[in-house]
Amino acid sequence: MNESEFDKRATDTLLRIEQAIEESGADIDFEGAGGILTLEFGNGSKIIINKQGAAKQIWVAARSGGFHYGYVDGRWINDQGGGELMNELSRLVSEQSGQPVIL
């Protein structure tokens, strides 16, 4: 995947996450700018999701740790545990928000 393909896929994914957060009805503030999406929860904690162009990955920083996702066979896959981005992000957001959120 070249740089422009990565940028489009990663940007589309960040936008999809924003839309899913908004539609979830959960009390989560979010702001996207410059390839970084910040989710802020009522308890003051945050999750930061950002594009890493040099590595061609999406990185997630959450209270429980940092995670790196590469694009494999049409999905963003965790390079450490093999989990899929949206599934793992649903779990992380649910943990930090204190309510079930499915993205």
mmCIF file of C-alpha atoms in Angstrom:
data_model
loop_
_atom_site.group_PDB
_atom_site.id
_atom_site.type_symbol
_atom_site.label_atom_id
_atom_site.label_comp_id
_atom_site.label_asym_id
_atom_site.label_seq_id
_atom_site.Cartn_x
_atom_site.Cartn_y
_atom_site.Cartn_z
ATOM 1 C CA MET A 1 0.000 0.000 0.000
ATOM 2 C CA ASN A 2 1.435 3.366 -0.953
ATOM 3 C CA GLU A 3 1.268 6.547 1.145
ATOM 4 C CA SER A 4 -1.881 7.972 -0.476
ATOM 5 C CA GLU A 5 -3.753 4.649 -0.130
ATOM 6 C CA PHE A 6 -2.766 4.460 3.528
ATOM 7 C CA ASP A 7 -3.821 8.061 4.145
ATOM 8 C CA LYS A 8 -7.251 7.512 2.568
ATOM 9 C CA ARG A 9 -7.915 4.250 4.437
ATOM 10 C CA ALA A 10 -6.750 5.664 7.768
ATOM 11 C CA THR A 11 -8.694 8.920 7.341
ATOM 12 C CA ASP A 12 -11.850 7.006 6.391
ATOM 13 C CA THR A 13 -11.408 4.817 9.476
ATOM 14 C CA LEU A 14 -11.025 7.810 11.808
ATOM 15 C CA LEU A 15 -14.180 9.346 10.325
ATOM 16 C CA ARG A 16 -16.022 6.047 10.767
ATOM 17 C CA ILE A 17 -14.960 5.966 14.431
ATOM 18 C CA GLU A 18 -16.216 9.546 14.933
ATOM 19 C CA GLN A 19 -19.567 8.649 13.395
ATOM 20 C CA ALA A 20 -19.882 5.478 15.492
ATOM 21 C CA ILE A 21 -19.103 7.398 18.704
ATOM 22 C CA GLU A 22 -21.712 10.022 17.851
ATOM 23 C CA GLU A 23 -24.335 7.397 17.019
ATOM 24 C CA SER A 24 -23.599 5.377 20.171
ATOM 25 C CA GLY A 25 -25.325 7.930 22.397
ATOM 26 C CA ALA A 26 -22.544 7.547 24.982
ATOM 27 C CA ASP A 27 -21.347 10.613 26.882
ATOM 28 C CA ILE A 28 -18.071 10.942 24.973
ATOM 29 C CA ASP A 29 -16.646 14.166 23.599
ATOM 30 C CA PHE A 30 -14.401 13.853 20.569
ATOM 31 C CA GLU A 31 -12.232 16.043 18.411
ATOM 32 C CA GLY A 32 -10.490 15.147 15.173
ATOM 33 C CA ALA A 33 -7.684 17.224 13.682
ATOM 34 C CA GLY A 34 -4.536 16.529 11.703
ATOM 35 C CA GLY A 35 -4.902 12.761 11.663
ATOM 36 C CA ILE A 36 -5.504 12.579 15.429
ATOM 37 C CA LEU A 37 -8.833 11.685 17.016
ATOM 38 C CA THR A 38 -9.168 12.389 20.736
ATOM 39 C CA LEU A 39 -11.990 10.820 22.741
ATOM 40 C CA GLU A 40 -12.632 12.362 26.149
ATOM 41 C CA PHE A 41 -14.798 10.683 28.765
ATOM 42 C CA GLY A 42 -16.831 12.076 31.651
ATOM 43 C CA ASN A 43 -14.255 10.794 34.140
ATOM 44 C CA GLY A 44 -11.530 12.903 32.473
ATOM 45 C CA SER A 45 -9.739 9.975 30.819
ATOM 46 C CA LYS A 46 -8.912 9.995 27.107
ATOM 47 C CA ILE A 47 -8.256 7.668 24.216
ATOM 48 C CA ILE A 48 -6.046 9.008 21.437
ATOM 49 C CA ILE A 49 -6.283 7.425 17.972
ATOM 50 C CA ASN A 50 -3.861 8.592 15.316
ATOM 51 C CA LYS A 51 -2.419 7.826 11.915
ATOM 52 C CA GLN A 52 1.255 6.854 11.781
ATOM 53 C CA GLY A 53 2.169 7.368 8.132
ATOM 54 C CA ALA A 54 5.783 6.208 8.362
ATOM 55 C CA ALA A 55 4.702 2.883 9.877
ATOM 56 C CA LYS A 56 1.444 2.751 7.848
ATOM 57 C CA GLN A 57 -0.447 2.009 11.042
ATOM 58 C CA ILE A 58 -3.186 3.386 13.246
ATOM 59 C CA TRP A 59 -2.065 3.770 16.846
ATOM 60 C CA VAL A 60 -4.358 3.795 19.875
ATOM 61 C CA ALA A 61 -3.352 5.088 23.300
ATOM 62 C CA ALA A 62 -5.796 4.160 26.056
ATOM 63 C CA ARG A 63 -5.691 3.931 29.827
ATOM 64 C CA SER A 64 -4.911 0.209 29.530
ATOM 65 C CA GLY A 65 -1.989 0.657 27.088
ATOM 66 C CA GLY A 66 -0.861 1.433 23.573
ATOM 67 C CA PHE A 67 -1.838 -0.584 20.513
ATOM 68 C CA HIS A 68 -0.683 -0.589 16.869
ATOM 69 C CA TYR A 69 -2.877 -1.680 13.946
ATOM 70 C CA GLY A 70 -1.683 -2.467 10.433
ATOM 71 C CA TYR A 71 -3.938 -2.900 7.413
ATOM 72 C CA VAL A 72 -4.196 -6.622 6.585
ATOM 73 C CA ASP A 73 -6.698 -8.185 4.175
ATOM 74 C CA GLY A 74 -9.106 -5.253 4.389
ATOM 75 C CA ARG A 75 -9.019 -4.848 8.189
ATOM 76 C CA TRP A 76 -6.910 -2.980 10.754
ATOM 77 C CA ILE A 77 -5.246 -5.739 12.807
ATOM 78 C CA ASN A 78 -3.352 -5.380 16.107
ATOM 79 C CA ASP A 79 0.269 -6.327 15.443
ATOM 80 C CA GLN A 80 0.658 -7.613 19.009
ATOM 81 C CA GLY A 81 -2.446 -9.700 19.613
ATOM 82 C CA GLY A 82 -4.158 -10.035 16.241
ATOM 83 C CA GLY A 83 -7.405 -8.328 17.296
ATOM 84 C CA GLU A 84 -9.413 -6.113 14.939
ATOM 85 C CA LEU A 85 -9.397 -2.343 15.574
ATOM 86 C CA MET A 86 -13.134 -1.689 15.884
ATOM 87 C CA ASN A 87 -13.703 -4.697 18.167
ATOM 88 C CA GLU A 88 -10.833 -3.748 20.453
ATOM 89 C CA LEU A 89 -11.778 -0.071 20.396
ATOM 90 C CA SER A 90 -15.342 -0.989 21.409
ATOM 91 C CA ARG A 91 -13.913 -2.769 24.452
ATOM 92 C CA LEU A 92 -11.543 0.096 25.339
ATOM 93 C CA VAL A 93 -14.264 2.760 24.963
ATOM 94 C CA SER A 94 -16.692 0.678 27.037
ATOM 95 C CA GLU A 95 -14.083 0.259 29.792
ATOM 96 C CA GLN A 96 -13.262 3.957 29.952
ATOM 97 C CA SER A 97 -16.819 5.236 29.593
ATOM 98 C CA GLY A 98 -18.279 2.777 32.084
ATOM 99 C CA GLN A 99 -21.070 1.838 29.678
ATOM 100 C CA PRO A 100 -21.330 -0.636 26.810
ATOM 101 C CA VAL A 101 -20.379 0.947 23.484
ATOM 102 C CA ILE A 102 -20.229 -0.980 20.222
ATOM 103 C CA LEU A 103 -18.455 0.664 17.310
#
